[in-house]
Each structure stands twice: as structure tokens, then as C-alpha cells.
Amino acid sequence: MKQLVCVTPGQLEYQDGEMPVTPEKHSLIKIRRIGICGTDLHAYEGTQPFFNYPRILGHELAAEYVMGGAVGFKPGEAVTIIPYFNCGTCIACRSGKPNCCTNIKVCGVHVDGGMREYLVVPTYSLLHGEGLSFDELALVEPLAIGAHGVRRAAVQPGEFVLVIGAGPIGLGIMEFARIAGGNVIAMDINEQRLEFCREKLQVAHTINAATDDVTKRLQEITNNDMPTVVIDATGSLKAINNAFQYMAHGARYVLVGLQKNEISFSHPEFHKREATLMSSRNATREDFDLVMQSMKKGLVNPATYITHRVKFDEVKSEFASWLKPETGVIKAMVEL
């Protein structure tokens, strides 16, 4: 079978791979769609933490079930996966948090992913397609990341929720903050993405951090209260550090984006707010279920995120362009 390997940062290479063996408690799936996410792009440019080369990328997947020990799954049916393979025995797993398992193996990050024709996955990771299209199924995972971040923040109806970063993860956060009843404020430095938020997601409040006086705009929007929830989806050290000053007193700040360096902030400013700082890693089955049900109910229409489509044979030549803001990529979708 054909597979695409990220050999070193900046270098992708098509290779011929052998059909994988399907061990006990595992299943073989045929890949039909691969969504390109920030993790893939950061791995390509060499800025992704917890990453080793060479690696087959790809964890936003839609597939057909082929064979294995999955009870209730039929050959040919559409599936997606929860791509965080957990040990089941560590303190996190025993506490119902397999998304931050101490021995986690994220598909396409710690172990080879789905940028190939066939993939073997643990059977427990499979999810029925629930009548959703392949495009929709490939978008469940990034939306689940957003849903998990919103659940971590415990967004309440009527709260102002500042979402920093209007990429695919940030858009998912905005969607589920809205579903939770929050008043969403979108912030980015890319005006094209902010326009997308206004037009496609009907976000009422947008801030361009490159041109606007951010603090003044937040005061205007919130009647001087400032946001009670701040969620970062940029993974930018500057954006993460700056956002501490945007919190209301008593606010919660959730880091969904990830970067390699140390964050820093004024302890007195943080302390006087009695603020809460949290990380949000991956997602749980509960989040995946919520996303799929929200799709089926029409509460979320992720197909609007897909701005670029390529065939598997075109990925190598197109990949570098998706790192350039001028290409206008929200979500690139690979078709097999």
C-alpha cells in the first residue's frame, strides 16, 4: 500500500508499505478522508512537542471498516476513530481521563497515523459513522477537541467567552461555546479568518489583535467586566502570555493550544483575580458523542470549514502551501 511519511521537518516522502497485520483486539480500516490539522503542520515545520521522526501523519480520519474483532461493526460501514490510544491502567485512565493517559499514544504523533491506504487501530477506538458523511466524520476529532475545551471551562449561559485563534480548533471551540449558551468573542490576527467567523458562524464580536486595541474592545463588548472565560487555540507563546491580562476577576483560562516554551505572567495580577488556569488535552468519548449528535441535529455544520481538497497523490506537493496565511486555508481535506 502507498503511504506518505514525514521523514524530517520539511520533508515528505511517498513510500510503499506492506499491508498491516491485524492483531487480536485490533481492527483494520480503509482510509477514505484525512483532515489536515495544526499538529500535522507543526510536525512538518518542526515545532510540534512530543514528536519524533520519521512519522506517518494523520489522525483526523474517516474510513471504512474492513475486518477485526469489533462487535457490531460490518465490513464496508463508515467509521471514525478516537485517535488517542490509552493504556487503561494508569492513574488518568482509572480516573476516567484516558485523554491524558500517562502512556498515551496519539495516532500520527507518537505512533504512525492514517496518511496511508489502510490502518490498524485498537478496536476500542472505533466509532460508528451514525449516518454522517466521510467529510463530516473526518471533522469529528477536531471538533471534539473544541468541545472538550469548552467542557473544561464549564461555560455557562450568558458568559462572555474570548476564543483566541480562529483556526479549525478555535472554530470548534466557538461552536460549542455558543451551543453552551456563551457570548463568543473571536480574536485572531488574520482578518480573513475573522470574516469567516462573522459570516459562517455568526459570531457577533470579533477582534483583530494586530490592529485593534484589544483591552479597549473587550471592555466595550463586556461593559467593562472583561471575559469570564478565555480559551487559547493558537499555541502562540505571545498570544498565551498576553491573554492573562484579558481575564475578568474570577475568570477561567483554558489552554487548548500547545507550544514548546515556558509561559509567564504576573502573579499579583493573576492572584488578585482569583483566576483559574487549566490545560485541555485531546478529548473523551463523551466529547466525540456530543459532536456527532450535534452534527446530526444540525447544530454544527463543519463542512463549511473545508476550504481546500486534494487527492492523496497531491498531498506532498501541496502541503507546504498550507502553512502560508495567504492561501486562506481553514481545513484541507485529503481524499482517498
Coordinates of C-alpha atoms in Angstrom, one line a residue:
M1 CA 0.0 0.0 0.0
K2 CA 1.0 3.6 -0.5
Q3 CA 1.9 5.8 2.5
L4 CA 3.2 9.3 3.0
V5 CA 6.0 9.7 5.6
C6 CA 7.3 12.9 7.2
V7 CA 10.9 11.9 7.1
T8 CA 12.3 15.0 8.8
P9 CA 10.9 18.5 9.2
G10 CA 10.1 19.9 5.8
Q11 CA 10.4 16.6 4.0
L12 CA 7.5 14.3 3.0
E13 CA 8.2 11.1 1.0
Y14 CA 5.8 8.6 -0.6
Q15 CA 6.8 5.1 0.2
D16 CA 5.5 1.6 -0.4
G17 CA 4.3 -0.1 2.8
E18 CA 3.2 -3.6 3.5
M19 CA -0.4 -4.3 4.4
P20 CA -0.6 -4.2 8.2
V21 CA -1.2 -7.4 10.3
T22 CA -4.4 -7.2 12.4
P23 CA -3.6 -8.5 15.9
E24 CA -6.2 -9.6 18.5
K25 CA -8.3 -6.7 19.8
H26 CA -7.5 -4.6 16.8
S27 CA -9.3 -3.8 13.6
L28 CA -8.3 -3.0 10.0
I29 CA -9.8 0.1 8.4
K30 CA -9.6 1.5 4.9
I31 CA -8.8 5.3 5.0
R32 CA -11.2 7.5 3.0
R33 CA -10.6 11.0 4.3
I34 CA -7.8 12.7 6.2
G35 CA -8.2 16.1 7.7
I36 CA -5.0 18.2 7.9
C37 CA -4.7 19.8 11.3
G38 CA -2.3 22.1 13.2
T39 CA -0.5 19.1 14.7
D40 CA 0.4 17.9 11.2
L41 CA 1.5 21.3 10.1
H42 CA 3.6 21.9 13.2
A43 CA 5.2 18.5 12.8
Y44 CA 6.1 19.4 9.2
E45 CA 7.7 22.6 10.3
G46 CA 9.5 21.0 13.3
T47 CA 7.7 22.9 16.1
Q48 CA 5.4 20.2 17.4
P49 CA 6.1 19.0 21.0
F50 CA 6.2 15.2 21.8
F51 CA 7.2 14.4 18.3
N52 CA 9.8 12.1 16.7
Y53 CA 10.8 11.5 13.0
P54 CA 10.2 9.7 10.7
R55 CA 6.4 9.6 11.2
I56 CA 3.3 8.9 9.2
L57 CA 1.0 11.8 10.0
G58 CA -2.8 11.9 10.1
H59 CA -5.3 11.5 12.9
E60 CA -8.5 13.2 11.7
L61 CA -9.8 10.2 9.9
A62 CA -12.8 8.8 8.2
A63 CA -12.7 5.2 7.0
E64 CA -14.5 2.0 6.1
Y65 CA -14.4 -0.9 8.5
V66 CA -12.6 -3.9 6.8
M67 CA -12.1 -6.6 9.4
G68 CA -11.2 -7.4 13.0
G69 CA -12.8 -8.2 16.4
A70 CA -15.2 -5.3 16.6
V71 CA -18.6 -6.5 17.7
G72 CA -21.4 -4.8 15.9
F73 CA -19.3 -3.4 13.0
K74 CA -19.9 -4.6 9.5
P75 CA -17.4 -4.6 6.6
G76 CA -17.8 -1.6 4.4
E77 CA -19.5 0.6 7.0
A78 CA -18.3 4.1 7.6
V79 CA -16.4 4.7 10.8
T80 CA -14.1 7.2 12.5
I81 CA -11.8 6.7 15.5
I82 CA -10.8 8.2 18.8
P83 CA -7.1 8.6 17.9
Y84 CA -5.7 8.7 21.4
F85 CA -4.7 5.1 22.3
N86 CA -4.5 4.8 26.1
C87 CA -3.2 2.1 28.4
G88 CA -6.3 1.7 30.5
T89 CA -4.4 1.1 33.8
C90 CA -2.6 4.4 34.8
I91 CA -4.0 7.0 37.2
A92 CA -5.5 9.1 34.4
C93 CA -7.3 6.1 32.8
R94 CA -8.5 4.8 36.2
S95 CA -9.9 8.3 36.8
G96 CA -11.9 8.4 33.6
K97 CA -9.4 10.6 31.8
P98 CA -7.9 8.5 29.1
N99 CA -7.4 11.6 27.0
C100 CA -4.3 12.4 29.2
C101 CA -3.2 8.8 29.8
T102 CA 0.4 8.8 31.2
N103 CA 1.3 6.3 28.4
I104 CA -0.8 7.8 25.7
K105 CA 0.0 7.0 22.0
V106 CA -1.7 9.6 19.8
C107 CA -2.2 8.3 16.3
G108 CA 0.0 10.3 13.9
V109 CA 2.1 11.8 16.7
H110 CA 3.5 9.1 18.9
V111 CA 2.7 6.2 16.5
D112 CA 2.2 6.2 12.8
G113 CA -1.1 7.7 11.6
G114 CA -3.5 7.5 8.8
M115 CA -1.7 9.1 5.9
R116 CA -1.9 5.7 4.1
E117 CA -4.4 3.4 2.5
Y118 CA -5.0 1.0 5.4
L119 CA -4.6 1.4 9.1
V120 CA -4.8 -1.0 12.1
V121 CA -6.3 0.6 15.2
P122 CA -7.3 -0.7 18.7
T123 CA -10.9 -1.9 18.4
Y124 CA -12.0 0.2 21.4
S125 CA -11.1 3.3 19.4
L126 CA -13.7 2.7 16.7
L127 CA -16.9 4.8 16.4
H128 CA -19.9 4.0 14.2
G129 CA -20.5 6.6 11.4
E130 CA -24.0 7.3 12.6
G131 CA -25.1 8.2 9.0
L132 CA -22.6 11.0 8.7
S133 CA -20.6 11.6 5.5
F134 CA -16.9 10.9 5.2
D135 CA -16.2 14.6 5.3
E136 CA -18.2 15.0 8.5
L137 CA -16.6 12.0 10.1
A138 CA -13.1 13.4 9.4
L139 CA -14.0 16.6 11.2
V140 CA -15.4 14.9 14.4
E141 CA -12.0 14.8 16.1
P142 CA -11.0 18.5 15.8
L143 CA -14.5 19.5 16.9
A144 CA -14.2 17.1 19.9
I145 CA -11.0 19.0 20.9
G146 CA -13.1 22.2 21.0
A147 CA -16.0 20.5 22.8
H148 CA -13.6 19.2 25.5
G149 CA -12.1 22.6 26.0
V150 CA -15.5 24.2 26.4
R151 CA -16.4 21.4 28.9
R152 CA -13.2 22.1 30.9
A153 CA -14.2 25.8 31.0
A154 CA -17.7 24.9 32.2
V155 CA -19.2 27.7 30.0
Q156 CA -22.4 29.0 31.4
P157 CA -25.3 30.7 29.5
G158 CA -24.7 34.4 29.1
E159 CA -21.0 34.4 29.8
F160 CA -18.6 36.2 27.6
V161 CA -16.1 33.7 26.1
L162 CA -13.0 35.0 24.4
V163 CA -11.6 32.5 21.9
I164 CA -8.1 33.3 20.7
G165 CA -7.3 31.7 17.4
A166 CA -9.7 31.2 14.6
G167 CA -8.2 28.1 13.0
P168 CA -10.2 24.8 12.9
I169 CA -9.8 24.1 16.6
G170 CA -10.7 27.6 17.6
L171 CA -13.8 27.5 15.3
G172 CA -14.9 24.3 17.1
I173 CA -14.4 26.0 20.5
M174 CA -16.6 28.9 19.3
E175 CA -19.3 26.5 18.1
F176 CA -19.6 24.6 21.3
A177 CA -19.3 27.7 23.5
R178 CA -22.2 29.0 21.5
I179 CA -24.1 25.7 22.0
A180 CA -23.4 26.0 25.7
G181 CA -25.0 29.5 25.7
G182 CA -21.9 31.6 25.8
N183 CA -21.5 35.0 24.1
V184 CA -18.5 34.3 21.9
I185 CA -15.7 36.8 21.1
A186 CA -13.4 35.7 18.4
M187 CA -9.8 37.1 18.2
D188 CA -7.1 36.5 15.6
I189 CA -4.6 38.4 13.6
N190 CA -5.9 37.2 10.3
E191 CA -8.8 39.3 9.1
Q192 CA -9.9 36.7 6.5
R193 CA -10.5 34.2 9.3
L194 CA -12.4 36.7 11.4
E195 CA -14.6 37.4 8.4
F196 CA -15.2 33.6 8.2
C197 CA -16.3 33.7 11.9
R198 CA -18.7 36.6 11.2
E199 CA -20.2 35.1 8.0
K200 CA -20.2 31.3 8.6
L201 CA -20.5 31.1 12.4
Q202 CA -22.5 34.3 13.0
V203 CA -20.0 35.4 15.7
A204 CA -21.2 38.8 16.8
H205 CA -17.9 40.1 18.3
T206 CA -14.5 39.9 16.5
I207 CA -11.2 41.5 17.4
N208 CA -8.1 41.8 15.2
A209 CA -5.2 41.6 17.7
A210 CA -2.9 43.0 15.1
T211 CA -4.8 46.3 14.6
D212 CA -7.3 46.7 17.4
D213 CA -6.8 47.9 21.0
V214 CA -7.7 44.5 22.5
T215 CA -8.3 45.6 26.0
K216 CA -10.4 48.6 25.0
R217 CA -12.5 46.4 22.6
L218 CA -13.0 43.8 25.3
Q219 CA -14.2 46.5 27.8
E220 CA -16.6 47.8 25.2
I221 CA -18.1 44.4 24.4
T222 CA -18.3 43.2 28.1
N223 CA -19.4 46.5 29.6
N224 CA -16.0 46.7 31.4
D225 CA -16.4 43.3 33.0
M226 CA -13.9 41.5 30.7
P227 CA -14.5 37.9 29.6
T228 CA -15.1 35.3 32.4
V229 CA -13.8 32.6 30.1
V230 CA -10.7 32.9 28.0
I231 CA -9.6 29.9 25.7
D232 CA -6.4 29.9 23.7
A233 CA -6.4 27.9 20.5
T234 CA -3.2 29.5 19.0
G235 CA -0.3 27.7 20.6
S236 CA 1.5 31.0 20.2
L237 CA 3.6 31.9 23.3
K238 CA 3.0 35.7 22.8
A239 CA -0.8 35.2 22.5
I240 CA -0.9 32.9 25.5
N241 CA 1.1 35.2 27.7
N242 CA -0.9 38.3 26.6
A243 CA -4.2 36.7 27.4
F244 CA -3.7 36.7 31.1
Q245 CA -4.5 40.4 31.1
Y246 CA -7.8 39.8 29.3
M247 CA -9.4 37.9 32.2
A248 CA -12.3 39.1 34.3
H249 CA -11.9 38.7 38.1
G250 CA -12.9 35.2 38.8
A251 CA -12.3 34.1 35.2
R252 CA -11.2 30.7 33.9
Y253 CA -8.4 30.5 31.4
V254 CA -8.1 27.3 29.3
L255 CA -5.1 26.4 27.2
V256 CA -6.1 24.2 24.3
G257 CA -3.2 25.4 22.0
L258 CA 0.2 23.9 22.8
Q259 CA 3.7 25.3 22.3
K260 CA 7.2 24.3 23.4
N261 CA 8.3 27.0 25.8
E262 CA 7.5 28.3 29.3
I263 CA 4.6 30.6 29.8
S264 CA 4.9 33.6 32.2
F265 CA 2.6 36.0 33.8
S266 CA 2.3 38.4 36.7
H267 CA 1.5 36.5 39.9
P268 CA -0.1 39.5 41.6
E269 CA -2.4 40.2 38.6
F270 CA -3.4 36.5 38.4
H271 CA -3.8 36.2 42.2
K272 CA -6.0 39.2 42.7
R273 CA -8.4 37.9 40.1
E274 CA -8.6 34.5 41.9
A275 CA -8.3 33.2 38.4
T276 CA -8.2 29.5 37.3
L277 CA -5.7 28.3 34.7
M278 CA -6.3 24.9 33.0
S279 CA -4.9 22.9 30.2
S280 CA -7.2 20.9 27.9
R281 CA -5.7 17.8 26.2
N282 CA -7.3 15.8 23.4
A283 CA -11.0 14.7 24.1
T284 CA -13.0 11.9 25.5
R285 CA -15.7 9.6 24.1
E286 CA -18.3 11.8 25.7
D287 CA -17.0 14.7 23.6
F288 CA -17.0 12.7 20.4
D289 CA -20.6 11.6 21.1
L290 CA -21.6 15.2 21.7
V291 CA -20.0 16.3 18.4
M292 CA -21.7 13.6 16.4
Q293 CA -25.1 14.2 17.9
S294 CA -24.7 18.0 17.3
M295 CA -23.9 17.3 13.7
K296 CA -26.9 15.1 13.3
K297 CA -29.1 17.7 14.8
G298 CA -27.8 20.4 12.5
L299 CA -26.3 22.4 15.4
V300 CA -22.9 22.3 13.7
N301 CA -22.1 22.4 10.0
P302 CA -18.4 21.6 9.8
A303 CA -18.4 21.1 6.0
T304 CA -18.1 24.9 5.8
Y305 CA -14.6 24.6 7.3
I306 CA -13.3 22.7 4.2
T307 CA -11.5 25.3 2.0
H308 CA -9.1 23.0 0.2
R309 CA -9.4 19.5 -1.2
V310 CA -6.6 17.3 -2.6
K311 CA -6.2 13.7 -3.7
F312 CA -3.7 11.6 -1.7
D313 CA -1.2 11.8 -4.6
E314 CA -1.2 15.6 -4.4
V315 CA -0.5 16.0 -0.6
K316 CA 3.3 16.1 -0.9
S317 CA 3.3 19.0 -3.5
E318 CA 0.6 21.0 -1.7
F319 CA 1.5 20.5 2.0
A320 CA 4.0 23.4 2.4
S321 CA 1.5 25.9 0.9
W322 CA -1.0 25.2 3.8
L323 CA 1.5 26.9 6.2
K324 CA 1.1 30.2 4.3
P325 CA -1.6 32.5 5.6
E326 CA -2.2 33.9 2.1
T327 CA -3.5 30.5 0.9
G328 CA -6.5 31.1 3.1
V329 CA -6.6 27.5 4.5
I330 CA -9.2 26.8 7.2
K331 CA -9.3 23.0 6.7
A332 CA -7.6 21.0 4.0
M333 CA -9.2 17.6 3.3
V334 CA -7.4 14.7 1.7
E335 CA -9.5 12.2 -0.3
L336 CA -8.6 8.6 -0.9

